[in-house]
């Protein structure tokens, strides 16, 4: 059977993955075999999320009513029921619902009624607490389909430590990354010298190590020195897979969904207040704004090097009318031509403008020329993929160390075939 749980925490504490880890242990203690523990991330643009829009699914074997009772008791014991935004959902089903609902919750928005319809069709046992919103995530977790999967080892704190500063040896995390990267990722951000895997929120998580197999996350974990954890759980996840992205077309992007879109840079990138960088991306006469926010740090320098005429593919969520960049594929670089007054053939000095439409004049010998000097400027960017640093990466975003999925690469290659007029810079 598949057990789904969601919406148990609040900004003040708790974490659904912790309840999942506790339940895994309670199931085992009660004699139920646990086959897999899964952590799925759903649409990152859902406004009701507490942090990362996670839900969990545990695959187990045993008697369904007993498991349902145990799961509800576990959620009732740990969920933050008093928090106004916490609306837990519990699902236990012998039949795995079709994955459509998972994909809808991952890439779009769903209602409680739609979740209930799926649960009824599957003959599932379910309980929605308070406004029952947690049933959406719990149903999606149970229906989840992970054609691409990664793993996360989550270590949890002992109860007396909750809310206090976490004691995790910084250098041991850098060592863990050194020993196991690129098979693990997002433990630390070397470029920005930041620890990524230790949260700062008052929840029970001590740290989380992400990687491509249980063996790799386990190996990284063995290097980490920290306060003694209460327990550890390895989850199978959809993190780092780009499962939230769908191919999109400028002009048809819908608010709150995440896309990979191809277009031509239509305006020079500009840096706005707060250090956020934006530019216009156009396709067939329609434009969309792309944003690289300040937390994306050095990624903004990549964006700043774009010039009008470059053909790119941009990945990110479409929110407030902008595509918030997670990744950028540079398909084709426009020629960047610098126009300036020519050098005087007689005396070797650079000429100056003789006035609008009057060409150029040498201030030394008086020679004239109509033609400016056109110089091709070296581009400080190569075609290929660029991503935000680990410190700014979304849970679902696929790190480049994992490679690029075939459909994303195909979109990038399709952009290479476009030939564009050279861009002229004054
Ligand atoms: P937690 O650790 O408790 O899971 P979280 O950051 O993952 O914290 P939740 O507290 O679960 O966020 O809140 C997300 C809420 O949004 C849940 O009630 C979930 O059922 C719901 N939800 C998730 N995905 C969607 C979606 N695509 N459409 C509508 N509601 C969704």
GROMACS .gro file of C-alpha atoms and ligand atoms in nm:
model
  457
    1UNK     CA    1   0.000   0.000   0.000
    2UNK     CA    2   0.098   0.363  -0.041
    3UNK     CA    3   0.078   0.609   0.248
    4UNK     CA    4   0.068   0.981   0.170
    5UNK     CA    5   0.112   1.267   0.417
    6UNK     CA    6   0.126   1.642   0.366
    7UNK     CA    7   0.080   1.984   0.525
    8UNK     CA    8   0.181   1.910   0.881
    9UNK     CA    9   0.423   2.193   0.952
   10UNK     CA   10   0.421   2.568   1.005
   11UNK     CA   11   0.689   2.837   0.983
   12UNK     CA   12   0.729   2.790   1.360
   13UNK     CA   13   0.827   2.425   1.343
   14UNK     CA   14   0.783   2.062   1.237
   15UNK     CA   15   0.846   1.908   0.895
   16UNK     CA   16   0.642   1.652   0.703
   17UNK     CA   17   0.958   1.458   0.621
   18UNK     CA   18   1.026   1.421   0.994
   19UNK     CA   19   0.679   1.275   1.051
   20UNK     CA   20   0.754   1.041   0.760
   21UNK     CA   21   1.077   0.928   0.925
   22UNK     CA   22   0.898   0.869   1.257
   23UNK     CA   23   0.622   0.675   1.081
   24UNK     CA   24   0.874   0.455   0.897
   25UNK     CA   25   1.009   0.353   1.239
   26UNK     CA   26   0.663   0.303   1.391
   27UNK     CA   27   0.556   0.087   1.096
   28UNK     CA   28   0.867  -0.128   1.127
   29UNK     CA   29   0.819  -0.161   1.504
   30UNK     CA   30   0.459  -0.270   1.446
   31UNK     CA   31   0.572  -0.542   1.205
   32UNK     CA   32   0.485  -0.374   0.874
   33UNK     CA   33   0.746  -0.398   0.600
   34UNK     CA   34   0.851  -0.061   0.460
   35UNK     CA   35   0.947  -0.085   0.093
   36UNK     CA   36   1.033   0.277   0.015
   37UNK     CA   37   1.014   0.626   0.159
   38UNK     CA   38   0.960   0.897  -0.098
   39UNK     CA   39   0.987   1.274  -0.074
   40UNK     CA   40   0.818   1.459  -0.358
   41UNK     CA   41   0.836   1.828  -0.425
   42UNK     CA   42   0.526   1.976  -0.586
   43UNK     CA   43   0.458   2.302  -0.769
   44UNK     CA   44   0.705   2.548  -0.613
   45UNK     CA   45   0.469   2.837  -0.688
   46UNK     CA   46   0.186   2.723  -0.462
   47UNK     CA   47   0.114   3.009  -0.221
   48UNK     CA   48   0.006   2.788   0.069
   49UNK     CA   49   0.341   2.613   0.102
   50UNK     CA   50   0.536   2.653   0.424
   51UNK     CA   51   0.880   2.610   0.271
   52UNK     CA   52   0.959   2.376  -0.016
   53UNK     CA   53   0.617   2.226  -0.096
   54UNK     CA   54   0.717   1.876   0.003
   55UNK     CA   55   0.488   1.577   0.053
   56UNK     CA   56   0.582   1.224   0.143
   57UNK     CA   57   0.479   0.876   0.035
   58UNK     CA   58   0.573   0.555   0.214
   59UNK     CA   59   0.526   0.222   0.042
   60UNK     CA   60   0.454  -0.049   0.297
   61UNK     CA   61   0.301  -0.393   0.328
   62UNK     CA   62   0.039  -0.497   0.583
   63UNK     CA   63  -0.320  -0.457   0.696
   64UNK     CA   64  -0.461  -0.130   0.563
   65UNK     CA   65  -0.688  -0.032   0.855
   66UNK     CA   66  -0.411  -0.078   1.108
   67UNK     CA   67  -0.171   0.125   0.893
   68UNK     CA   68  -0.430   0.399   0.842
   69UNK     CA   69  -0.489   0.420   1.218
   70UNK     CA   70  -0.115   0.429   1.289
   71UNK     CA   71  -0.057   0.701   1.026
   72UNK     CA   72  -0.341   0.922   1.152
   73UNK     CA   73  -0.218   0.883   1.512
   74UNK     CA   74   0.135   0.978   1.407
   75UNK     CA   75   0.014   1.290   1.222
   76UNK     CA   76  -0.214   1.384   1.512
   77UNK     CA   77   0.077   1.351   1.754
   78UNK     CA   78   0.321   1.567   1.559
   79UNK     CA   79   0.141   1.806   1.317
   80UNK     CA   80   0.119   2.175   1.406
   81UNK     CA   81  -0.261   2.173   1.428
   82UNK     CA   82  -0.278   2.512   1.600
   83UNK     CA   83  -0.107   2.695   1.313
   84UNK     CA   84  -0.374   2.860   1.097
   85UNK     CA   85  -0.212   2.754   0.767
   86UNK     CA   86  -0.158   2.390   0.862
   87UNK     CA   87  -0.420   2.155   0.715
   88UNK     CA   88  -0.288   1.799   0.729
   89UNK     CA   89  -0.387   1.528   0.485
   90UNK     CA   90  -0.345   1.151   0.524
   91UNK     CA   91  -0.401   0.897   0.248
   92UNK     CA   92  -0.358   0.519   0.250
   93UNK     CA   93  -0.432   0.332  -0.071
   94UNK     CA   94  -0.393  -0.024  -0.190
   95UNK     CA   95  -0.418   0.101  -0.547
   96UNK     CA   96  -0.166   0.350  -0.676
   97UNK     CA   97  -0.371   0.624  -0.848
   98UNK     CA   98  -0.269   0.713  -1.205
   99UNK     CA   99   0.019   0.962  -1.215
  100UNK     CA  100  -0.189   1.239  -1.379
  101UNK     CA  101  -0.276   1.393  -1.044
  102UNK     CA  102   0.089   1.397  -0.942
  103UNK     CA  103   0.188   1.575  -1.263
  104UNK     CA  104  -0.096   1.824  -1.216
  105UNK     CA  105   0.016   1.902  -0.859
  106UNK     CA  106   0.380   1.921  -0.971
  107UNK     CA  107   0.324   2.152  -1.267
  108UNK     CA  108  -0.010   2.319  -1.207
  109UNK     CA  109  -0.268   2.391  -0.938
  110UNK     CA  110  -0.518   2.142  -0.797
  111UNK     CA  111  -0.819   2.152  -0.568
  112UNK     CA  112  -0.916   1.937  -0.269
  113UNK     CA  113  -1.222   1.821  -0.466
  114UNK     CA  114  -0.999   1.692  -0.747
  115UNK     CA  115  -0.784   1.505  -0.494
  116UNK     CA  116  -1.093   1.349  -0.334
  117UNK     CA  117  -1.219   1.237  -0.674
  118UNK     CA  118  -0.888   1.057  -0.736
  119UNK     CA  119  -0.897   0.899  -0.389
  120UNK     CA  120  -1.255   0.782  -0.430
  121UNK     CA  121  -1.172   0.628  -0.768
  122UNK     CA  122  -0.880   0.441  -0.609
  123UNK     CA  123  -1.093   0.324  -0.313
  124UNK     CA  124  -0.839   0.485  -0.078
  125UNK     CA  125  -0.871   0.551   0.296
  126UNK     CA  126  -0.811   0.918   0.361
  127UNK     CA  127  -0.854   1.188   0.621
  128UNK     CA  128  -0.828   1.561   0.564
  129UNK     CA  129  -0.793   1.772   0.875
  130UNK     CA  130  -0.921   2.131   0.910
  131UNK     CA  131  -0.974   2.266   0.555
  132UNK     CA  132  -0.830   1.936   0.418
  133UNK     CA  133  -0.581   2.107   0.181
  134UNK     CA  134  -0.310   1.858   0.274
  135UNK     CA  135  -0.505   1.594   0.082
  136UNK     CA  136  -0.376   1.751  -0.240
  137UNK     CA  137  -0.011   1.689  -0.159
  138UNK     CA  138  -0.078   1.353   0.010
  139UNK     CA  139  -0.268   1.230  -0.298
  140UNK     CA  140   0.000   1.361  -0.535
  141UNK     CA  141   0.271   1.184  -0.333
  142UNK     CA  142   0.084   0.852  -0.348
  143UNK     CA  143   0.027   0.897  -0.724
  144UNK     CA  144   0.386   1.005  -0.787
  145UNK     CA  145   0.581   0.867  -1.078
  146UNK     CA  146   0.959   0.920  -1.072
  147UNK     CA  147   1.110   0.825  -1.409
  148UNK     CA  148   1.416   1.018  -1.292
  149UNK     CA  149   1.498   1.002  -0.923
  150UNK     CA  150   1.757   1.120  -0.677
  151UNK     CA  151   1.809   1.057  -0.306
  152UNK     CA  152   1.828   1.268   0.006
  153UNK     CA  153   1.959   1.157   0.341
  154UNK     CA  154   1.789   1.367   0.606
  155UNK     CA  155   1.928   1.376   0.959
  156UNK     CA  156   1.689   1.498   1.231
  157UNK     CA  157   1.762   1.668   1.561
  158UNK     CA  158   1.676   1.539   1.903
  159UNK     CA  159   1.371   1.714   2.043
  160UNK     CA  160   1.553   1.915   2.310
  161UNK     CA  161   1.761   2.081   2.035
  162UNK     CA  162   1.469   2.200   1.821
  163UNK     CA  163   1.482   2.577   1.777
  164UNK     CA  164   1.842   2.611   1.897
  165UNK     CA  165   2.143   2.682   1.668
  166UNK     CA  166   2.252   2.370   1.480
  167UNK     CA  167   2.595   2.228   1.558
  168UNK     CA  168   2.733   2.101   1.229
  169UNK     CA  169   3.104   2.123   1.157
  170UNK     CA  170   3.140   2.344   0.852
  171UNK     CA  171   3.469   2.202   0.729
  172UNK     CA  172   3.330   1.847   0.747
  173UNK     CA  173   3.057   1.949   0.501
  174UNK     CA  174   3.313   2.087   0.257
  175UNK     CA  175   3.508   1.762   0.298
  176UNK     CA  176   3.193   1.556   0.232
  177UNK     CA  177   3.134   1.753  -0.087
  178UNK     CA  178   3.496   1.714  -0.194
  179UNK     CA  179   3.484   1.339  -0.142
  180UNK     CA  180   3.153   1.270  -0.311
  181UNK     CA  181   3.078   1.551  -0.559
  182UNK     CA  182   2.951   1.546  -0.833
  183UNK     CA  183   2.764   1.232  -0.717
  184UNK     CA  184   2.624   1.450  -0.438
  185UNK     CA  185   2.534   1.818  -0.477
  186UNK     CA  186   2.406   2.117  -0.284
  187UNK     CA  187   2.583   2.023   0.038
  188UNK     CA  188   2.787   2.343   0.013
  189UNK     CA  189   2.828   2.621  -0.242
  190UNK     CA  190   3.202   2.649  -0.300
  191UNK     CA  191   3.188   2.952  -0.525
  192UNK     CA  192   2.999   3.155  -0.266
  193UNK     CA  193   3.159   2.980   0.033
  194UNK     CA  194   2.819   2.896   0.184
  195UNK     CA  195   2.680   2.585   0.355
  196UNK     CA  196   2.361   2.487   0.176
  197UNK     CA  197   2.249   2.164   0.340
  198UNK     CA  198   2.184   2.294   0.694
  199UNK     CA  199   1.856   2.484   0.730
  200UNK     CA  200   1.810   2.791   0.948
  201UNK     CA  201   1.441   2.732   1.021
  202UNK     CA  202   1.318   2.602   1.360
  203UNK     CA  203   1.219   2.259   1.221
  204UNK     CA  204   1.366   1.921   1.324
  205UNK     CA  205   1.597   1.886   1.021
  206UNK     CA  206   1.967   1.887   1.110
  207UNK     CA  207   2.102   1.855   0.755
  208UNK     CA  208   2.015   1.693   0.423
  209UNK     CA  209   2.259   1.538   0.177
  210UNK     CA  210   2.141   1.509  -0.183
  211UNK     CA  211   2.290   1.270  -0.432
  212UNK     CA  212   2.241   1.018  -0.704
  213UNK     CA  213   2.222   0.700  -0.495
  214UNK     CA  214   2.172   0.590  -0.134
  215UNK     CA  215   2.536   0.479  -0.136
  216UNK     CA  216   2.667   0.823  -0.239
  217UNK     CA  217   2.457   1.017   0.013
  218UNK     CA  218   2.562   0.766   0.279
  219UNK     CA  219   2.927   0.810   0.190
  220UNK     CA  220   2.897   1.190   0.210
  221UNK     CA  221   2.711   1.161   0.539
  222UNK     CA  222   2.988   0.957   0.696
  223UNK     CA  223   3.218   1.261   0.666
  224UNK     CA  224   2.982   1.499   0.843
  225UNK     CA  225   3.059   1.587   1.205
  226UNK     CA  226   2.766   1.729   1.399
  227UNK     CA  227   2.554   1.718   1.713
  228UNK     CA  228   2.409   1.369   1.762
  229UNK     CA  229   2.101   1.321   1.540
  230UNK     CA  230   1.778   1.160   1.665
  231UNK     CA  231   1.737   0.958   1.346
  232UNK     CA  232   1.821   0.957   0.977
  233UNK     CA  233   1.611   0.871   0.677
  234UNK     CA  234   1.709   0.822   0.313
  235UNK     CA  235   1.428   0.936   0.085
  236UNK     CA  236   1.385   0.865  -0.284
  237UNK     CA  237   1.295   1.201  -0.439
  238UNK     CA  238   1.206   1.398  -0.752
  239UNK     CA  239   1.449   1.669  -0.640
  240UNK     CA  240   1.712   1.776  -0.890
  241UNK     CA  241   1.520   1.632  -1.186
  242UNK     CA  242   1.355   1.936  -1.354
  243UNK     CA  243   1.027   1.744  -1.327
  244UNK     CA  244   0.845   2.075  -1.280
  245UNK     CA  245   0.950   2.213  -1.621
  246UNK     CA  246   0.742   2.189  -1.937
  247UNK     CA  247   0.824   2.332  -2.280
  248UNK     CA  248   0.665   2.675  -2.312
  249UNK     CA  249   0.610   2.941  -2.572
  250UNK     CA  250   0.635   3.312  -2.500
  251UNK     CA  251   0.286   3.460  -2.514
  252UNK     CA  252   0.130   3.139  -2.386
  253UNK     CA  253   0.296   3.117  -2.046
  254UNK     CA  254   0.061   3.072  -1.750
  255UNK     CA  255   0.113   3.227  -1.411
  256UNK     CA  256   0.255   2.988  -1.149
  257UNK     CA  257   0.384   2.725  -1.390
  258UNK     CA  258   0.748   2.647  -1.470
  259UNK     CA  259   0.883   2.634  -1.822
  260UNK     CA  260   1.174   2.596  -2.055
  261UNK     CA  261   1.125   2.854  -2.332
  262UNK     CA  262   1.327   2.950  -2.635
  263UNK     CA  263   1.361   3.303  -2.759
  264UNK     CA  264   1.584   3.582  -2.881
  265UNK     CA  265   1.722   3.838  -2.641
  266UNK     CA  266   1.531   4.154  -2.732
  267UNK     CA  267   1.691   4.412  -2.506
  268UNK     CA  268   2.018   4.458  -2.323
  269UNK     CA  269   2.007   4.316  -1.967
  270UNK     CA  270   1.968   4.581  -1.701
  271UNK     CA  271   2.045   4.574  -1.330
  272UNK     CA  272   1.760   4.713  -1.121
  273UNK     CA  273   1.722   4.809  -0.755
  274UNK     CA  274   1.843   4.533  -0.523
  275UNK     CA  275   2.082   4.398  -0.786
  276UNK     CA  276   1.818   4.201  -0.975
  277UNK     CA  277   1.904   4.162  -1.344
  278UNK     CA  278   1.638   4.146  -1.615
  279UNK     CA  279   1.610   4.131  -1.992
  280UNK     CA  280   1.340   4.086  -2.253
  281UNK     CA  281   1.314   3.759  -2.440
  282UNK     CA  282   1.114   3.759  -2.764
  283UNK     CA  283   0.962   3.496  -2.986
  284UNK     CA  284   0.752   3.569  -3.293
  285UNK     CA  285   0.697   3.929  -3.189
  286UNK     CA  286   0.587   3.853  -2.832
  287UNK     CA  287   0.808   3.939  -2.536
  288UNK     CA  288   0.852   3.807  -2.181
  289UNK     CA  289   1.072   3.948  -1.907
  290UNK     CA  290   1.338   3.715  -1.763
  291UNK     CA  291   1.468   3.783  -1.413
  292UNK     CA  292   1.787   3.677  -1.239
  293UNK     CA  293   1.738   3.781  -0.879
  294UNK     CA  294   2.014   3.901  -0.649
  295UNK     CA  295   2.043   3.567  -0.460
  296UNK     CA  296   2.149   3.402  -0.787
  297UNK     CA  297   2.483   3.585  -0.735
  298UNK     CA  298   2.739   3.512  -1.011
  299UNK     CA  299   2.471   3.375  -1.245
  300UNK     CA  300   2.371   3.739  -1.297
  301UNK     CA  301   2.708   3.803  -1.461
  302UNK     CA  302   2.622   3.540  -1.723
  303UNK     CA  303   2.290   3.714  -1.785
  304UNK     CA  304   2.460   4.055  -1.806
  305UNK     CA  305   2.679   3.925  -2.091
  306UNK     CA  306   2.381   3.860  -2.316
  307UNK     CA  307   2.318   4.102  -2.600
  308UNK     CA  308   2.015   4.152  -2.822
  309UNK     CA  309   2.010   3.890  -3.094
  310UNK     CA  310   2.141   3.606  -2.877
  311UNK     CA  311   1.922   3.297  -2.896
  312UNK     CA  312   1.870   3.128  -2.560
  313UNK     CA  313   1.651   2.881  -2.376
  314UNK     CA  314   1.541   2.999  -2.034
  315UNK     CA  315   1.416   2.776  -1.753
  316UNK     CA  316   1.214   2.902  -1.460
  317UNK     CA  317   0.877   2.978  -1.307
  318UNK     CA  318   0.650   3.233  -1.464
  319UNK     CA  319   0.542   3.458  -1.179
  320UNK     CA  320   0.409   3.811  -1.179
  321UNK     CA  321   0.456   3.823  -1.557
  322UNK     CA  322   0.829   3.733  -1.541
  323UNK     CA  323   1.022   3.414  -1.594
  324UNK     CA  324   1.240   3.374  -1.283
  325UNK     CA  325   1.554   3.209  -1.413
  326UNK     CA  326   1.684   2.879  -1.276
  327UNK     CA  327   1.895   2.787  -1.576
  328UNK     CA  328   1.990   2.935  -1.910
  329UNK     CA  329   2.101   2.762  -2.228
  330UNK     CA  330   2.287   2.981  -2.476
  331UNK     CA  331   2.207   2.845  -2.823
  332UNK     CA  332   2.352   3.106  -3.053
  333UNK     CA  333   2.559   3.416  -2.987
  334UNK     CA  334   2.492   3.725  -3.196
  335UNK     CA  335   2.787   3.906  -3.353
  336UNK     CA  336   2.866   4.205  -3.139
  337UNK     CA  337   2.995   4.490  -3.355
  338UNK     CA  338   3.141   4.808  -3.211
  339UNK     CA  339   3.106   5.112  -3.436
  340UNK     CA  340   3.351   5.399  -3.387
  341UNK     CA  341   3.515   5.676  -3.589
  342UNK     CA  342   3.787   5.548  -3.826
  343UNK     CA  343   4.158   5.609  -3.789
  344UNK     CA  344   4.284   5.883  -4.023
  345UNK     CA  345   4.480   5.715  -4.309
  346UNK     CA  346   4.702   6.022  -4.342
  347UNK     CA  347   4.815   6.091  -3.986
  348UNK     CA  348   4.708   5.781  -3.792
  349UNK     CA  349   4.493   5.966  -3.537
  350UNK     CA  350   4.136   5.862  -3.463
  351UNK     CA  351   3.886   6.086  -3.637
  352UNK     CA  352   3.585   6.241  -3.465
  353UNK     CA  353   3.228   6.288  -3.579
  354UNK     CA  354   3.183   6.571  -3.823
  355UNK     CA  355   2.820   6.614  -3.716
  356UNK     CA  356   2.501   6.418  -3.768
  357UNK     CA  357   2.504   6.256  -4.110
  358UNK     CA  358   2.830   6.428  -4.205
  359UNK     CA  359   3.068   6.140  -4.148
  360UNK     CA  360   3.405   6.182  -3.972
  361UNK     CA  361   3.679   6.439  -3.972
  362UNK     CA  362   4.044   6.428  -3.866
  363UNK     CA  363   4.107   6.709  -3.618
  364UNK     CA  364   4.480   6.698  -3.699
  365UNK     CA  365   4.500   6.711  -4.080
  366UNK     CA  366   4.137   6.781  -4.174
  367UNK     CA  367   4.093   6.458  -4.376
  368UNK     CA  368   3.736   6.331  -4.403
  369UNK     CA  369   3.575   5.985  -4.418
  370UNK     CA  370   3.216   5.870  -4.452
  371UNK     CA  371   3.264   5.515  -4.327
  372UNK     CA  372   3.299   5.431  -3.957
  373UNK     CA  373   3.519   5.154  -3.828
  374UNK     CA  374   3.324   4.838  -3.748
  375UNK     CA  375   3.501   4.610  -3.505
  376UNK     CA  376   3.384   4.268  -3.397
  377UNK     CA  377   3.393   4.253  -3.019
  378UNK     CA  378   3.489   3.930  -2.848
  379UNK     CA  379   3.191   3.778  -2.665
  380UNK     CA  380   3.257   3.685  -2.303
  381UNK     CA  381   3.009   3.397  -2.319
  382UNK     CA  382   3.016   3.052  -2.476
  383UNK     CA  383   2.718   2.860  -2.610
  384UNK     CA  384   2.602   2.603  -2.353
  385UNK     CA  385   2.423   2.576  -2.022
  386UNK     CA  386   2.451   2.801  -1.719
  387UNK     CA  387   2.277   2.757  -1.383
  388UNK     CA  388   2.215   2.945  -1.061
  389UNK     CA  389   2.456   2.852  -0.778
  390UNK     CA  390   2.363   2.582  -0.522
  391UNK     CA  391   2.270   2.847  -0.267
  392UNK     CA  392   1.992   2.973  -0.496
  393UNK     CA  393   1.886   2.641  -0.647
  394UNK     CA  394   1.528   2.525  -0.619
  395UNK     CA  395   1.463   2.176  -0.487
  396UNK     CA  396   1.331   2.052  -0.821
  397UNK     CA  397   1.594   2.217  -1.041
  398UNK     CA  398   1.830   1.968  -1.199
  399UNK     CA  399   2.195   2.054  -1.133
  400UNK     CA  400   2.411   2.057  -1.446
  401UNK     CA  401   2.639   1.797  -1.284
  402UNK     CA  402   2.350   1.554  -1.344
  403UNK     CA  403   2.350   1.629  -1.717
  404UNK     CA  404   2.074   1.785  -1.920
  405UNK     CA  405   1.761   1.589  -2.016
  406UNK     CA  406   1.729   1.503  -2.387
  407UNK     CA  407   1.425   1.724  -2.444
  408UNK     CA  408   1.600   2.026  -2.294
  409UNK     CA  409   1.912   1.964  -2.503
  410UNK     CA  410   1.693   1.926  -2.814
  411UNK     CA  411   1.538   2.267  -2.746
  412UNK     CA  412   1.886   2.417  -2.709
  413UNK     CA  413   2.000   2.255  -3.036
  414UNK     CA  414   1.691   2.380  -3.219
  415UNK     CA  415   1.793   2.734  -3.116
  416UNK     CA  416   2.140   2.683  -3.267
  417UNK     CA  417   1.991   2.661  -3.615
  418UNK     CA  418   1.850   3.013  -3.600
  419UNK     CA  419   2.061   3.263  -3.789
  420UNK     CA  420   2.015   3.619  -3.673
  421UNK     CA  421   2.116   3.961  -3.797
  422UNK     CA  422   2.426   4.085  -3.623
  423UNK     CA  423   2.356   4.315  -3.335
  424UNK     CA  424   2.512   4.658  -3.366
  425UNK     CA  425   2.624   4.834  -3.054
  426UNK     CA  426   2.680   5.212  -3.076
  427LIG     P1  427   0.549   2.051   0.465
  427LIG     O1  428   0.685   2.016   0.519
  427LIG     O2  429   0.442   2.054   0.568
  427LIG     O3  430   0.509   1.962   0.354
  427LIG     P2  431   0.562   2.256   0.268
  427LIG     O4  432   0.646   2.374   0.243
  427LIG     O5  433   0.591   2.139   0.189
  427LIG     O6  434   0.563   2.206   0.416
  427LIG     P3  435   0.286   2.254   0.304
  427LIG     O7  436   0.276   2.298   0.445
  427LIG     O8  437   0.274   2.111   0.272
  427LIG     O9  438   0.418   2.311   0.243
  427LIG    O10  439   0.182   2.337   0.222
  427LIG     C1  440   0.154   2.314   0.085
  427LIG     C2  441   0.005   2.300   0.067
  427LIG    O11  442  -0.028   2.319  -0.068
  427LIG     C3  443  -0.043   2.162   0.106
  427LIG    O12  444  -0.170   2.174   0.166
  427LIG     C4  445  -0.058   2.091  -0.027
  427LIG    O13  446  -0.159   1.992  -0.024
  427LIG     C5  447  -0.095   2.205  -0.117
  427LIG     N1  448  -0.051   2.187  -0.252
  427LIG     C6  449   0.063   2.127  -0.296
  427LIG     N2  450   0.070   2.132  -0.430
  427LIG     C7  451  -0.041   2.195  -0.472
  427LIG     C8  452  -0.091   2.230  -0.601
  427LIG     N3  453  -0.022   2.201  -0.711
  427LIG     N4  454  -0.210   2.294  -0.608
  427LIG     C9  455  -0.277   2.327  -0.495
  427LIG     N5  456  -0.234   2.296  -0.373
  427LIG    C10  457  -0.118   2.231  -0.360
   0.00000   0.00000   0.00000
